[in-house]
Coordinates of N, CA and C in Angstrom, one line a residue:
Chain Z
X36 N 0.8 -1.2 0.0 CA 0.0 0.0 0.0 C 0.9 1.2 0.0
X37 N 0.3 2.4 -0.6 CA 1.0 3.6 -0.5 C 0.9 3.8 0.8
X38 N 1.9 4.7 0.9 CA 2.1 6.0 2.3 C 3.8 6.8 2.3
X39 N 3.2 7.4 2.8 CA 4.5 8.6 3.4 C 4.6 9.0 4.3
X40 N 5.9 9.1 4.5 CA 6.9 9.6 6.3 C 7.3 10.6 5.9
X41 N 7.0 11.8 6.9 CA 7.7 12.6 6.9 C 8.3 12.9 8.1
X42 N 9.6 12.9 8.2 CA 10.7 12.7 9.6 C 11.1 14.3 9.6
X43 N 10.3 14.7 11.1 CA 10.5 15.6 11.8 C 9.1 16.4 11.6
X44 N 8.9 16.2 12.7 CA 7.0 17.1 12.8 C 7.7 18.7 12.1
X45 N 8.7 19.1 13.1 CA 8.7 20.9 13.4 C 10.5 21.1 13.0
X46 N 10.6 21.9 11.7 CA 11.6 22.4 11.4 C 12.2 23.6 11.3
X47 N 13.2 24.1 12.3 CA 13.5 25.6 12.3 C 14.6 25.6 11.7
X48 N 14.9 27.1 10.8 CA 16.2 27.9 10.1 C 16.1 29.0 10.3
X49 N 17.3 29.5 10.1 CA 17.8 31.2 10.0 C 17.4 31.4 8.8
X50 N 16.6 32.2 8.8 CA 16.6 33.3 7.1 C 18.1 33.2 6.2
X51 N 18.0 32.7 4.9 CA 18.9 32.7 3.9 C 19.6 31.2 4.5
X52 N 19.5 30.3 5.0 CA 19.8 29.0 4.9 C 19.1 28.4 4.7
X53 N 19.5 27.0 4.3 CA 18.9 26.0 3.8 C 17.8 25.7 4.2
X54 N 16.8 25.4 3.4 CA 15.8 24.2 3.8 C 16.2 23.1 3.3
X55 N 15.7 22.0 4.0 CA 15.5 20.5 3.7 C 14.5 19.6 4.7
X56 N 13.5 19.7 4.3 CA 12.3 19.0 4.2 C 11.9 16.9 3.9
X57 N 12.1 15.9 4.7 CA 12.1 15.0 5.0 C 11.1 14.1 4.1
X58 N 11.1 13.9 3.5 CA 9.4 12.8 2.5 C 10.2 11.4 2.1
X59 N 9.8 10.2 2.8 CA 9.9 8.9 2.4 C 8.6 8.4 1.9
X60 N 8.1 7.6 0.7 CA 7.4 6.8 0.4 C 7.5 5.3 0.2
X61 N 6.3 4.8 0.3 CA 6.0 3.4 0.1 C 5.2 3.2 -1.0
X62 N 5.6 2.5 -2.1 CA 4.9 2.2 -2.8 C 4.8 0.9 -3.7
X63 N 4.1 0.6 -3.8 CA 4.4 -1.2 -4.9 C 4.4 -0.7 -6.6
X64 N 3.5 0.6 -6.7 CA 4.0 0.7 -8.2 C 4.4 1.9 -8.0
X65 N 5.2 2.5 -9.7 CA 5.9 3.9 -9.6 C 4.8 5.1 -9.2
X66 N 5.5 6.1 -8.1 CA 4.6 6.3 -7.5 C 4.4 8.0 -7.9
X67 N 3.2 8.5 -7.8 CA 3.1 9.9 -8.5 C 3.4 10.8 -7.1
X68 N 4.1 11.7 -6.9 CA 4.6 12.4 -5.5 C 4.5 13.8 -6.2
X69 N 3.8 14.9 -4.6 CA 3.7 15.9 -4.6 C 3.7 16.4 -3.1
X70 N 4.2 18.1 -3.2 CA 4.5 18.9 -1.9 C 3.5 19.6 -2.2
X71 N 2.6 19.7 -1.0 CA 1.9 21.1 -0.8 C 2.1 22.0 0.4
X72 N 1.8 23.4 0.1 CA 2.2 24.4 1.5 C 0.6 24.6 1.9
X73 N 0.6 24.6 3.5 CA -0.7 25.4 4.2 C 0.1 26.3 4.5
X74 N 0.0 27.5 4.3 CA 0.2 28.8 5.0 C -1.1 29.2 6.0
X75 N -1.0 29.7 7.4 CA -2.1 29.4 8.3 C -3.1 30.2 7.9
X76 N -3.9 29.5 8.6 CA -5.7 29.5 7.7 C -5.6 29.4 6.3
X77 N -5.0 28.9 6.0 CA -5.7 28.8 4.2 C -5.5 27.7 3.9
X78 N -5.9 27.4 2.8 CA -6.3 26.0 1.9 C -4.4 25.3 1.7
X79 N -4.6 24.3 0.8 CA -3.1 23.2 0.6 C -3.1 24.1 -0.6
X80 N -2.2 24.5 -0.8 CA -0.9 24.9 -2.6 C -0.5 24.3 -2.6
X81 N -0.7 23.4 -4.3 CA 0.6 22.9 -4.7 C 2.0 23.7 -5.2
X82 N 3.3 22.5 -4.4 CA 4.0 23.3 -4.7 C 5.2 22.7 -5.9
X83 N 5.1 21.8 -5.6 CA 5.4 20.8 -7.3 C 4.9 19.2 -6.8
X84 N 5.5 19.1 -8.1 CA 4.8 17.5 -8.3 C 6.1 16.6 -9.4
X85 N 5.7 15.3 -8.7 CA 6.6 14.4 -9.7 C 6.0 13.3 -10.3
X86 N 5.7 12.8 -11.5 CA 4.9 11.9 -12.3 C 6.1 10.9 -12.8
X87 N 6.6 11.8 -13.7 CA 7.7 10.9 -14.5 C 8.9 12.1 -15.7
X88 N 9.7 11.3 -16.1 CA 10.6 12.0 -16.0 C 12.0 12.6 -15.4
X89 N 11.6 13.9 -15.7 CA 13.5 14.6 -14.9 C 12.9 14.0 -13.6
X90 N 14.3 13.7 -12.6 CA 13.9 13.3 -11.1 C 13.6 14.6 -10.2
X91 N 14.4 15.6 -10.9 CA 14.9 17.4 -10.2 C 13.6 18.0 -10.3
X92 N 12.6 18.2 -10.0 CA 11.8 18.9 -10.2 C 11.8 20.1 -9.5
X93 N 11.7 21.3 -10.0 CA 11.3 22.9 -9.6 C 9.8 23.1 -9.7
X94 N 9.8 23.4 -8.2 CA 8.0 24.6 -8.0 C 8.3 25.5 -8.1
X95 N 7.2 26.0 -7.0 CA 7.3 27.5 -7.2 C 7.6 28.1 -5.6
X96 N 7.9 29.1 -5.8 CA 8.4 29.8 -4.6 C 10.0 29.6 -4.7
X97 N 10.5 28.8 -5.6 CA 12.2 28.6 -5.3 C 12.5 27.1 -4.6
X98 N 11.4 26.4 -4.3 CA 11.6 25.0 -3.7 C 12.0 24.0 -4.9
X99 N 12.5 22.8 -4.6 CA 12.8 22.0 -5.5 C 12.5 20.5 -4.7
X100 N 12.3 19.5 -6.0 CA 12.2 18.4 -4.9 C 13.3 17.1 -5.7
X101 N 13.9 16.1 -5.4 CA 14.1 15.6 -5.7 C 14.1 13.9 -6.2
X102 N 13.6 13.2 -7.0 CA 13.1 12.0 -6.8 C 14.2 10.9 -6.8
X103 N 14.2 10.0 -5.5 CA 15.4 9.2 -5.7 C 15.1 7.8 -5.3
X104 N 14.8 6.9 -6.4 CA 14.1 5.7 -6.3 C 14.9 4.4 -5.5
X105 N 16.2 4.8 -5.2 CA 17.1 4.0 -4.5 C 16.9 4.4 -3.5
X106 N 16.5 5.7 -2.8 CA 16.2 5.7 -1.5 C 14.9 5.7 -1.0
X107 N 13.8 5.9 -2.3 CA 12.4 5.5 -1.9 C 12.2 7.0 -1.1
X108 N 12.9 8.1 -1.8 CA 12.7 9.7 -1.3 C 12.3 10.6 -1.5
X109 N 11.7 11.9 -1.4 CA 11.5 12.7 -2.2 C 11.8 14.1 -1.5
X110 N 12.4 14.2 -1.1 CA 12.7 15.3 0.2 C 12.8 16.8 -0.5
X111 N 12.7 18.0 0.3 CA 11.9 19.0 -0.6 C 13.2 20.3 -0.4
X112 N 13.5 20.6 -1.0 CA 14.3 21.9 -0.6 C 14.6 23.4 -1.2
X113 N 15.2 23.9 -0.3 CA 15.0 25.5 -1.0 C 17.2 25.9 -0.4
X114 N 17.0 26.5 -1.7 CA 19.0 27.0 -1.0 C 18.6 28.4 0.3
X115 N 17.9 28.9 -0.1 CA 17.9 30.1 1.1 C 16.4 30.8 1.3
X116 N 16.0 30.2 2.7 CA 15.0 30.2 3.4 C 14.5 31.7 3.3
X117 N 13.0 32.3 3.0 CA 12.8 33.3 3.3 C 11.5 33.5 4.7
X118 N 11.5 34.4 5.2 CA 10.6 34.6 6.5 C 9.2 34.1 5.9
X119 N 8.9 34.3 4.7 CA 7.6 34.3 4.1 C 7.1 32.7 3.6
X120 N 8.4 31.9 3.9 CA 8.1 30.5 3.8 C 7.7 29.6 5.2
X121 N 7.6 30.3 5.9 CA 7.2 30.0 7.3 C 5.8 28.9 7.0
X122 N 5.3 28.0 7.2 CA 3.8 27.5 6.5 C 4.1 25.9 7.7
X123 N 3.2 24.9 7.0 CA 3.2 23.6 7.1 C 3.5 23.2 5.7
X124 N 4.2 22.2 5.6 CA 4.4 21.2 4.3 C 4.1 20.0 4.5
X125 N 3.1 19.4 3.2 CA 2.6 18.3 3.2 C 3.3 17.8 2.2
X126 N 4.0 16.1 2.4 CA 4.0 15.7 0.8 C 2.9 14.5 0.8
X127 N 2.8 14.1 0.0 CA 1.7 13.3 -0.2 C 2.1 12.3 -1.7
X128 N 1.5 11.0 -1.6 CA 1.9 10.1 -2.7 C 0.3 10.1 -3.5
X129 N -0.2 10.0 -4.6 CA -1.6 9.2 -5.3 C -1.4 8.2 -4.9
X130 N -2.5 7.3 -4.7 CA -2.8 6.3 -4.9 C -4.0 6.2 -5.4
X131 N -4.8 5.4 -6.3 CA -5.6 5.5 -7.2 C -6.1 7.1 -8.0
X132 N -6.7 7.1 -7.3 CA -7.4 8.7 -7.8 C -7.5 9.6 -6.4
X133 N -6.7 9.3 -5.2 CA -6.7 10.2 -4.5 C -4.9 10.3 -4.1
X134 N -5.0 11.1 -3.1 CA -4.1 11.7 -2.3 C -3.6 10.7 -1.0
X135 N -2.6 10.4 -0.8 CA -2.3 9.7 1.0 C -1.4 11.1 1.4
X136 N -1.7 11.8 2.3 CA -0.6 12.7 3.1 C 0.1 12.4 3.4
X137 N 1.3 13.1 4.4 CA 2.2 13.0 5.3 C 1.7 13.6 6.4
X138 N 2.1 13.5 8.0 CA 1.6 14.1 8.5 C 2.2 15.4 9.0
X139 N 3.1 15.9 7.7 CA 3.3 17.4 7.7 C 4.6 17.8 8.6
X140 N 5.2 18.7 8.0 CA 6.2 19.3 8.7 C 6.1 20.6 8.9
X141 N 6.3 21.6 9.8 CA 6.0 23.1 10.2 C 7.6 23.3 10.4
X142 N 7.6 24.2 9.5 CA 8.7 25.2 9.1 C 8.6 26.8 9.6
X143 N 9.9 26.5 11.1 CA 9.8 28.1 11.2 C 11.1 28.7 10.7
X144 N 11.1 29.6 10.2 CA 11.9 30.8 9.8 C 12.5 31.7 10.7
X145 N 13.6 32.0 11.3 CA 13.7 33.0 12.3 C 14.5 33.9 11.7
X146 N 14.6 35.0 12.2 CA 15.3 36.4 11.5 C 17.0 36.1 11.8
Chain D
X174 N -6.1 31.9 -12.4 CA -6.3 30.8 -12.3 C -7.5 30.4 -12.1
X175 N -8.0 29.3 -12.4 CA -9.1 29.2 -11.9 C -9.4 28.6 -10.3
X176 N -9.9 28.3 -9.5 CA -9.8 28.2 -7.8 C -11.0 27.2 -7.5
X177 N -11.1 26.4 -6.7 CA -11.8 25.3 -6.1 C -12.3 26.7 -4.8
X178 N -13.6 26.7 -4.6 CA -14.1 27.6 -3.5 C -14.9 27.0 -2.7
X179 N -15.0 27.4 -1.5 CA -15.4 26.5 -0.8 C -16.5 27.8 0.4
X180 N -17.2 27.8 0.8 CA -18.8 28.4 1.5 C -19.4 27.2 2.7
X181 N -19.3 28.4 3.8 CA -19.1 29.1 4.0 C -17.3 28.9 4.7
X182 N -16.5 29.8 5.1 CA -15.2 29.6 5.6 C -15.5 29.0 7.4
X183 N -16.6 29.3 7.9 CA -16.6 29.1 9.5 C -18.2 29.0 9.2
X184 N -18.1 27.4 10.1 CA -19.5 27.0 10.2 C -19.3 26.7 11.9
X185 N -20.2 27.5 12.7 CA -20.3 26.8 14.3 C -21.7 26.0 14.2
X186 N -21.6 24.6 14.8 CA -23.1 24.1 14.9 C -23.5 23.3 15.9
X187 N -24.2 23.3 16.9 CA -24.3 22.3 17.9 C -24.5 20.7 17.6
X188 N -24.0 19.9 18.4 CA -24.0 18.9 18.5 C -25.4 18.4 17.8
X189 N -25.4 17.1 16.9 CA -26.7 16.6 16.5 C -27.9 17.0 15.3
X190 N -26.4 18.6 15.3 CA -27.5 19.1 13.8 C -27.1 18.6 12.7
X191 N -27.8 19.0 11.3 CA -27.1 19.0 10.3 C -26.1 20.0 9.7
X192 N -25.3 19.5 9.1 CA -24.3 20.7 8.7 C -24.2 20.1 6.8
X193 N -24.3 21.4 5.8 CA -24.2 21.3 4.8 C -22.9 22.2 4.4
X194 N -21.9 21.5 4.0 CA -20.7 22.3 3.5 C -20.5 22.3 1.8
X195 N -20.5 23.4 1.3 CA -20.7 23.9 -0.2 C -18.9 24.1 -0.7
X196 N -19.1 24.0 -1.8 CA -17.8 23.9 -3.0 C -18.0 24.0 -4.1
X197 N -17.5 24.5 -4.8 CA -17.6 25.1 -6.5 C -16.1 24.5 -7.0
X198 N -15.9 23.1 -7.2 CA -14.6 23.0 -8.1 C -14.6 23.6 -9.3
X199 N -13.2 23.5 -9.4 CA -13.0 24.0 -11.1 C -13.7 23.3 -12.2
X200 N -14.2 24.1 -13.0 CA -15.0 23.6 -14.2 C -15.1 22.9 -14.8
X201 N -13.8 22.5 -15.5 CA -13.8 21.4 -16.3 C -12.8 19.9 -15.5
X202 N -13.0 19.8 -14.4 CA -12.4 19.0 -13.4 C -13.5 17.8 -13.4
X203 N -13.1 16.5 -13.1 CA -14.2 15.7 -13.7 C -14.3 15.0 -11.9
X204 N -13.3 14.9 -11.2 CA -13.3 14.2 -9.8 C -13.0 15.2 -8.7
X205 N -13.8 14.7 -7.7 CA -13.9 15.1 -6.8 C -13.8 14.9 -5.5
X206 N -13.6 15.7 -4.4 CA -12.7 15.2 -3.1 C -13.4 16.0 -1.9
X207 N -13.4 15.5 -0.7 CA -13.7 15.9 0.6 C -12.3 15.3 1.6
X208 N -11.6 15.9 2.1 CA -10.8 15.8 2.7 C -10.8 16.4 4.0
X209 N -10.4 16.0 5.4 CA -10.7 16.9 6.6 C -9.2 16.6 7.3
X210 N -9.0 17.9 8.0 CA -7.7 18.2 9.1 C -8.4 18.6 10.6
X211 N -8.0 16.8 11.4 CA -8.4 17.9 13.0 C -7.3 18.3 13.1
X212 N -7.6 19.9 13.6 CA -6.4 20.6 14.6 C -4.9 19.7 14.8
X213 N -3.8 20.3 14.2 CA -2.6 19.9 14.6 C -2.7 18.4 14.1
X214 N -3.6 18.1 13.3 CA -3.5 16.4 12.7 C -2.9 16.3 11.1
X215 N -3.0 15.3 10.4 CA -2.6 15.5 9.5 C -4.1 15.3 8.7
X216 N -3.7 15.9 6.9 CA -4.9 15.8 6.3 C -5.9 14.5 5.7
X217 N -6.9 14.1 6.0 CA -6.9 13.1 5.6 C -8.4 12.7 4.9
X218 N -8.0 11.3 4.1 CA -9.1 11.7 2.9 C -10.1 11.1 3.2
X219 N -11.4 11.5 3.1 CA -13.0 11.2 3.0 C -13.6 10.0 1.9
X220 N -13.7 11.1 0.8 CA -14.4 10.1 0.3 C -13.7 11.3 -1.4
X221 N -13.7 10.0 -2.5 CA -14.1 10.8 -3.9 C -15.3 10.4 -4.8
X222 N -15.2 11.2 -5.2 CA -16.6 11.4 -6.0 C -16.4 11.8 -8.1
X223 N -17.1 10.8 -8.5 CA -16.8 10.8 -10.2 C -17.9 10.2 -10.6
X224 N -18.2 10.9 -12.0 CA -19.4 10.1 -12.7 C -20.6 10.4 -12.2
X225 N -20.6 10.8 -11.1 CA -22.2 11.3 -10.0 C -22.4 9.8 -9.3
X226 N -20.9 9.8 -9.0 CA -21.3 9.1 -7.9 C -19.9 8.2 -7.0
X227 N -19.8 8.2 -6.2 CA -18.6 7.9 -4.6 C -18.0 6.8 -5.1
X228 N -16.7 7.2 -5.9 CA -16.1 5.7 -6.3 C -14.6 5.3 -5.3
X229 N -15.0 6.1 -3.9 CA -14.1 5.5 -3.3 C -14.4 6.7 -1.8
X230 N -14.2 5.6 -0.8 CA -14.3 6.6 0.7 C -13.5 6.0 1.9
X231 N -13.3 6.7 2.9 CA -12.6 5.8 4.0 C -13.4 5.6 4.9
X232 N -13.1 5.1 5.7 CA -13.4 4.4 7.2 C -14.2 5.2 8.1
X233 N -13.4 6.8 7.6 CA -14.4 7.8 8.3 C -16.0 8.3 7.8
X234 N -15.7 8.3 6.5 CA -17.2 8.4 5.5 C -18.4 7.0 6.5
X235 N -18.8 7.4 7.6 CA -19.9 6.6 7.5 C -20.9 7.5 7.4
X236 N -22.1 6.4 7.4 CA -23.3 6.6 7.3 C -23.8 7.9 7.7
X237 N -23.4 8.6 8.2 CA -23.8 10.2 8.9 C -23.3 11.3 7.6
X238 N -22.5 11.0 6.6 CA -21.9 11.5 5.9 C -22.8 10.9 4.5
X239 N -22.7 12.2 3.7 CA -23.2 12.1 2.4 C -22.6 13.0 1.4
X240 N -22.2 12.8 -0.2 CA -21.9 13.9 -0.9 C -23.2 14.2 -2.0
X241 N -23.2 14.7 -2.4 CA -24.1 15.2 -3.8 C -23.4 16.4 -4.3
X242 N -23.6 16.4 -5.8 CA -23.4 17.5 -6.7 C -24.9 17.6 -7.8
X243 N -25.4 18.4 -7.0 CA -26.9 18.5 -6.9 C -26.7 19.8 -8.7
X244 N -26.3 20.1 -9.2 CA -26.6 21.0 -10.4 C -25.5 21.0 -11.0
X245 N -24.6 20.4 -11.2 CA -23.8 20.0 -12.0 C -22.2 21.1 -12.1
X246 N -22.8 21.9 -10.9 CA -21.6 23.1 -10.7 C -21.0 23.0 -8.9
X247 N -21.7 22.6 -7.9 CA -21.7 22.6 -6.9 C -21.4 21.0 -6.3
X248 N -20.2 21.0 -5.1 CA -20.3 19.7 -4.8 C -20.5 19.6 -3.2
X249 N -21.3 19.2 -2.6 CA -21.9 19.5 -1.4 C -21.3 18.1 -0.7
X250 N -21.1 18.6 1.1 CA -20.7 17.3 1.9 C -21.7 17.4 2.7
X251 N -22.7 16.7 3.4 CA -24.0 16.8 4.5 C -23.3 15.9 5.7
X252 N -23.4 16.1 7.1 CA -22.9 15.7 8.1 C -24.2 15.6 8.7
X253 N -25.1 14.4 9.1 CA -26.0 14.6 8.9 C -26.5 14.7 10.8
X254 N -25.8 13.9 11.6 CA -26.3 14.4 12.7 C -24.9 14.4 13.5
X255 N -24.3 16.0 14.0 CA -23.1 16.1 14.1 C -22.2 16.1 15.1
X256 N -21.4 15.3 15.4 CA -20.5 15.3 16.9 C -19.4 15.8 17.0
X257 N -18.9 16.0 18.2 CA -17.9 16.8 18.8 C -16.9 16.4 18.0
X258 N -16.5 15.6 17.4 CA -15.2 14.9 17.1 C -15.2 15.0 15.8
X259 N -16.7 15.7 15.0 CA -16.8 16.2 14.0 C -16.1 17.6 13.5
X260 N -15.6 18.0 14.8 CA -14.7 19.4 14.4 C -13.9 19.2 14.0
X261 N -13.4 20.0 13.1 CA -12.1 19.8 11.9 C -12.3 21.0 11.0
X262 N -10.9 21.0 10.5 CA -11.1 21.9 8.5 C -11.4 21.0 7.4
X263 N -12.3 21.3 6.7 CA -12.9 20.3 5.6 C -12.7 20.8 4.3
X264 N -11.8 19.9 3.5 CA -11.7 20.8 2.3 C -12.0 20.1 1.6
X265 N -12.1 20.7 0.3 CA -12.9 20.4 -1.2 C -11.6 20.0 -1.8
X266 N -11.6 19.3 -3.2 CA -10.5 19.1 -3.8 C -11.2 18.6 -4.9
X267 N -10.8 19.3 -6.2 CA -10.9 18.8 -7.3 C -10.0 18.4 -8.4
X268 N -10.1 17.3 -9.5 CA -8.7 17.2 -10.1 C -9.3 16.6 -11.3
X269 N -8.1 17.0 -12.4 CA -8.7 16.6 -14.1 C -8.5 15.1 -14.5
X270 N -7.9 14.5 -13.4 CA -7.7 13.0 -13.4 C -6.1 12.6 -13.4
X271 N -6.1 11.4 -13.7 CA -4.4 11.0 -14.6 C -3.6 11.5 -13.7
X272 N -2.6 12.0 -14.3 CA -1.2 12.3 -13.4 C -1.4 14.1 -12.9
X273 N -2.7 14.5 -13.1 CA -2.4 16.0 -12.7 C -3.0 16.1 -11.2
X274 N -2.5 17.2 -10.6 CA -2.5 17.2 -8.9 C -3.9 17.6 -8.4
X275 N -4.3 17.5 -7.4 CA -5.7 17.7 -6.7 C -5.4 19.4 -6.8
X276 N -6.2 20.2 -6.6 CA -6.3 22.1 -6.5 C -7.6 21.7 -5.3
X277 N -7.0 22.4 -4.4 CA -7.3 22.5 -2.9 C -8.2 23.7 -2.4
X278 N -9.4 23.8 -2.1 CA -10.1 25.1 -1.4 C -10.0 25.6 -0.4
X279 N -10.0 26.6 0.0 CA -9.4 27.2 1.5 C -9.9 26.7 2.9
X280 N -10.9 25.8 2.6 CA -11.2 24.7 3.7 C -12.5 25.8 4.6
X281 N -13.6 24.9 4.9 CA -14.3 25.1 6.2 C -14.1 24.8 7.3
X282 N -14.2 25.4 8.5 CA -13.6 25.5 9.5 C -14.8 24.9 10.5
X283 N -15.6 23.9 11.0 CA -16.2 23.5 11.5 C -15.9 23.3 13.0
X284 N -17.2 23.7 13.4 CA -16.8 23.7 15.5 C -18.3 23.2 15.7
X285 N -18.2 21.9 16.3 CA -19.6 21.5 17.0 C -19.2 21.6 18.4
X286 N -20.2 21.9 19.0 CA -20.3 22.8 20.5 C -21.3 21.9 21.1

């Protein structure tokens, strides 16, 4: 069955350092993977997605994710954190015609 | 772009009523989604909806729960007699199928008291 880990509930950085964002999946066939941001009170953004193809994928905002089928990973990152990326991150795998979440990681930003 | 909308943003209801929560997916989006977040939980999925009619739900979709897309623009979730543990954010999600991603509505905010 699908699913996804995301390792580490709550992640803090200094402004203009790295993010790196944690997503392991399970899957028995090739698996369709995506990151979404909640910024508080509002709905999920997507913020990319991986089907097939390049493994490197670029969203938006400056995040990137990358697909690595030997480690069964997809882990999400940005070179230099801005205050305004502060949010929750969800990645999440399809499975059939829906979504399985992660249960999210909260990204704080400090000045 | 176009936007998945969701009506009203904060619904308070006491315990044992009905609660109707409204959504307008994107237009030409053929599937459909109810998804709910309790507080500090992660998101998790309800039920989807295709063809006019529920071709997949979880564990939580019982019997108290219902969808319809009553006019062909509107996709409605009914909660039909409501409990405390029914409080959560409830979101809409609609998608054009295949490999493209769900588009998410700003979620209803549900409090049974």
């Amino acid at each position: 069955a699908q699913s996804v880990t995301q390792l580490g509930s709550h992640v803090s950085v200094s402004e203009g350092a790295l993010v790196l964002l944690r997503c392991n999946y399970s899957s028995s066939v090739p698996p369709y993977l995506f990151w979404y941001v909640q910024y508080p009170n509002q709905g999920l953004q997507l913020l990319l997605k991986y089907t097939t193809g390049a493994t490197l994928v670029k969203g938006i905002n400056g995040f990137e994710a990358e697909f690595k089928k030997s480690e069964t990973s997809f882990h999400l990152t940005k070179p230099s954190a801005h205050m305004s990326d502060a949010a929750e991150y969800f990645c999440a795998v399809r499975l059939t015609d829906k979504l399985i979440f992660g249960t999210g990681t909260r990204l704080q930003v400090f000045p | 772009e176009p936007e998945v909308t969701q009506t009203p943003s904060h619904q308070v209801t006491q315990m044992g009523q009905e609660v109707i929560l409204r959504c307008v997916p994107i237009s030409n989006h053929l599937y459909f989604y109810w998804y709910r977040q309790i507080l500090g939980q992660k998101v998790e999925f309800l039920v989807s909806f295709y063809n006019n009619e529920i071709s997949e739900k979880s564990e939580i979709f019982d019997d108290q729960f219902s969808v319809e897309r009553p006019d062909g623009s509107n996709f409605t979730l009914k909660i039909r007699s409501t409990k405390l543990e029914d409080s959560a954010m409830y979101f809409c999600a609609s998608g054009a199928g295949g490999r493209s991603p769900l588009h998410f509505g700003n979620g209803t905010r549900l409090t049974v008291t």
